[in-house]
Amino acid sequence: MFVLPPPPRYPSGQYGAGLGHAVPMIETNNTISNPEGPEWQFLVGEGQYVLKEDLHLATPPPHPSEAPVINPNPLATTPQAATAGTRLSLLNLEARAIPAFTFKGFADATLAGSSSSITDQSGKDRYSTEGGMSSEDGRGTSTSEPPTSVTLASAPAFGEGNALLTQTSGKDATKKKKPKNNMTKSNSSFISRVIVNESLARKLADRSNDGLFVFANINRAFQWLDLSSPSKQDYLTKILFTKAHCLCHDVNLVTKSPAHIDVIMGFSTGEVIWWEPISQRYTRLNKNGVINSTPVSKIKWIPGSENLFLAGHMDGSLVVYDKEKDDAPFIPEDEQTNGSETVPEGQSSHDYAILINKSVHSKNQKMNPVAAWKLSNQRINSFSFSPDRRHLAVVCEDGTLRIIDYLKEELLDLYHSYYGGLSCVCWSPDAKYVLTGGQDDLISIWSMADSALVARCQGHHSFVSDVAFDPWRCDDRNYRFGSVGEDGRLCLWDFGVGMLHRPRAQSTAQRGSVSSPLALQRTESGQASTGHTKSDESLDSELGDDMVKHPVEPRARIPMLPPVLNKSVDTHPTHWLAFTEDAIMTSCKSGHIRTWLRPGAEHNKTSS
Ligand SMILES: *[C@@H]1O[C@H](CO)[C@@H](O)[C@H](O)[C@H]1NC(C)=O
Ligand SMILES: *[C@@H]1O[C@H](CO)[C@@H](O)[C@H](O)[C@H]1NC(C)=O
Ligand SMILES: *[C@@H]1O[C@H](CO)[C@@H](O)[C@H](O)[C@H]1NC(C)=O
Ligand SMILES: *[C@@H]1O[C@H](CO)[C@@H](O)[C@H](O)[C@H]1NC(C)=O
Ligand SMILES: *[C@@H]1O[C@H](CO)[C@@H](O)[C@H](O)[C@H]1NC(C)=O
Ligand SMILES: *[C@@H]1O[C@H](CO)[C@@H](O)[C@H](O)[C@H]1NC(C)=O
Ligand SMILES: *[C@@H]1O[C@H](CO)[C@@H](O)[C@H](O)[C@H]1NC(C)=O
Ligand SMILES: *[C@@H]1O[C@H](CO)[C@@H](O)[C@H](O)[C@H]1NC(C)=O
């Protein structure tokens, strides 16, 4: 099988080394524990958060074909397989109310039109495709700020106007199309083993739709769990892949029902699997990397779409796939750029805006990909759709934050980190602010209305790996968000609109032709690591009239925000967090899923 080199972020693996000796298969079980004591709780203004439980996912043994090289030297940096920390996709099948204050300033009509499909569970990896509330993109948009004042109801669907794309969806609303292959009897070399709990059908029939399903990756395993079950540590299904590691995943909130769940997973091999867990059927997409052969670092259903999802690949491409379309070897169509005319040989990603290798408006829509855009020569680390479904915020290893009008395939803004790559990004529930976190150990707050950086947040002692707003503690003037980092810390932060004022003159965004905005940035980041070190000269290249490049703001000029909480929650690097109605959830590199109950939430322990 064709296996790709692992992503640069992780040490390179020993794939296909063919060592010829089998490693004993020691299969362990998930465990649950309920540690108590002062180190498992923390106090914030609103009260005490208490650890409810620590669900530890079993790390699978390596597949026999990828036996690790045993090096007796304890200092050896043994190469590891391409992997990622455990991240979760959360799913609640029931439609429930979301925090009311999120909607201040919203037209009633907008609310009425979408409230039936709202879910309340926040989830980083769960998009509010149908107006669902999530920590990453709360929903709603103010009508007061012209640049982002678009209500959900008025946002067109992605690809609208291309008749070739509308044909596929929604023919028979009651019967959802299933993937092609039977997972349990698969003889694919990609899938090593599938273990379905023998009482899955009964468990599904007995549970309340209000319970929380969790989908989680750990090394080469992928698990489906029911957190509302008394034996939540017993997975409903566990899939073991042969060599590939699932790096990211997402659940479709438009198509979810007790009878049908659409899950997509992105792999270290670049491949994508569409899995329907209730029928246990799956389809492989981008098989053998035929469309893009680099690992998938982030994957999300396109808001409101039953079929289309977006994958961020590590070559700096964003690719839109249709879950039901077959792959075809990808040949970039007429190269078009939006934002700049051309990309001269040897220039970096900063030099062009968004390179459209295939447009969603292409007339060739029989096969995947539906669209493909090249943003950077370095990998895409994360992206997030705005709650109003019009914009996409993308962060890359090259230290850039891009705000894209993905409906028009147009780059609107290009910002830079203080230094180093940016790893995570999210929108405020009202779409007014974007947060990024990265290798500068900082979280940056970007105001969309001002097109400017408004604050930096210092509290982590290492790379920031995830950020999310707490929609239950945000209103139209005050915002609460959380972050986790490689330092195993959870930080909580509060800011209010009044805190973020800065002299207008300092917001030196430049429209149209750019003289040399990054000159300032180069000196600023001179002492720093990666990022924007090369070919700043080329910034003179033509830019579209609407695209704005922003220089890096010097440290002294931007307010520095301290955390309201700075708490070590894990001894391992923490990689994910989400806010739910009654808890904060965190997960780490080695598979600990911790649930921290909010003040006043029911503290019943589940251990038996
Ligand atoms: C895992 O659980 C199964 C069934 O619950 C049990 O038979 C097995 O011994 C357990 N394995 C370990 C390593 O604890
Ligand atoms: C998949 O295959 C298994 C084993 O052959 C079989 O029991 C099951 O019914 C099949 N499922 C579907 C949905 O075809
Ligand atoms: C197993 O794989 C072969 C080809 O690799 C295929 O022809 C056959 O149909 C597969 N069997 C099943 C049960 O999927
Ligand atoms: C299936 O679930 C039951 C009840 O939670 C549990 O006792 C059993 O060990 C599970 N089976 C497997 C294979 O995990
Ligand atoms: C570029 O942007 C313009 C203005 O929005 C739009 O009309 C045009 O179709 C875009 N070009 C491509 C190739 O998408
Ligand atoms: C997109 O086009 C660029 C420029 O021609 C090219 O370097 C890149 O490889 C293309 N991407 C894909 C996925 O074909
Ligand atoms: C975070 O807490 C640690 C001790 O737990 C302390 O040393 C550190 O200074 C704190 N950092 C911030 C930014 O508050
Ligand atoms: C929690 O515990 C209390 C008593 O300790 C009990 O009355 C209540 O029903 C429990 N709630 C849940 C959700 O289990």
Coordinates of C-alpha atoms in Angstrom, one line a residue, residues 292 294 313-318 343 347-355 357 373-381 394-402 404 414 531 534:
N292 CA -4.3 15.1 -2.5
T294 CA -0.7 14.9 2.1
H313 CA -4.3 19.2 3.9
M314 CA -0.7 19.6 5.0
D315 CA 0.5 20.9 1.7
G316 CA -1.5 24.1 2.4
S317 CA -4.5 23.1 0.3
L318 CA -8.2 23.2 1.2
V343 CA 2.2 33.5 -8.5
Q347 CA 7.5 33.0 -4.1
S348 CA 6.0 32.2 -0.9
S349 CA 2.4 31.9 0.2
H350 CA 2.3 35.4 1.3
D351 CA 2.5 36.5 -2.3
Y352 CA -0.8 35.4 -3.4
A353 CA -4.2 35.4 -2.0
I354 CA -6.1 32.3 -2.8
L355 CA -5.2 30.1 -5.7
N357 CA -7.1 25.0 -8.5
W373 CA -7.8 26.0 -3.1
K374 CA -4.2 26.4 -2.4
L375 CA -3.5 28.9 0.4
S376 CA 0.1 28.3 1.5
N377 CA 3.1 26.2 1.0
Q378 CA 3.0 25.2 4.6
R379 CA 0.5 23.1 6.3
I380 CA -3.0 24.2 7.2
N381 CA -3.4 23.6 10.9
V394 CA -7.9 29.5 8.4
V395 CA -4.6 29.2 10.3
C396 CA -1.4 27.8 8.9
E397 CA 2.0 26.7 10.0
D398 CA 3.4 29.8 8.3
G399 CA 1.9 31.9 11.0
T400 CA -1.0 33.4 9.0
L401 CA -4.6 33.9 9.8
R402 CA -6.8 34.2 6.6
I404 CA -11.9 33.9 3.4
L414 CA -4.4 38.2 5.9
G531 CA 7.0 32.4 10.2
K534 CA 11.2 35.0 3.6

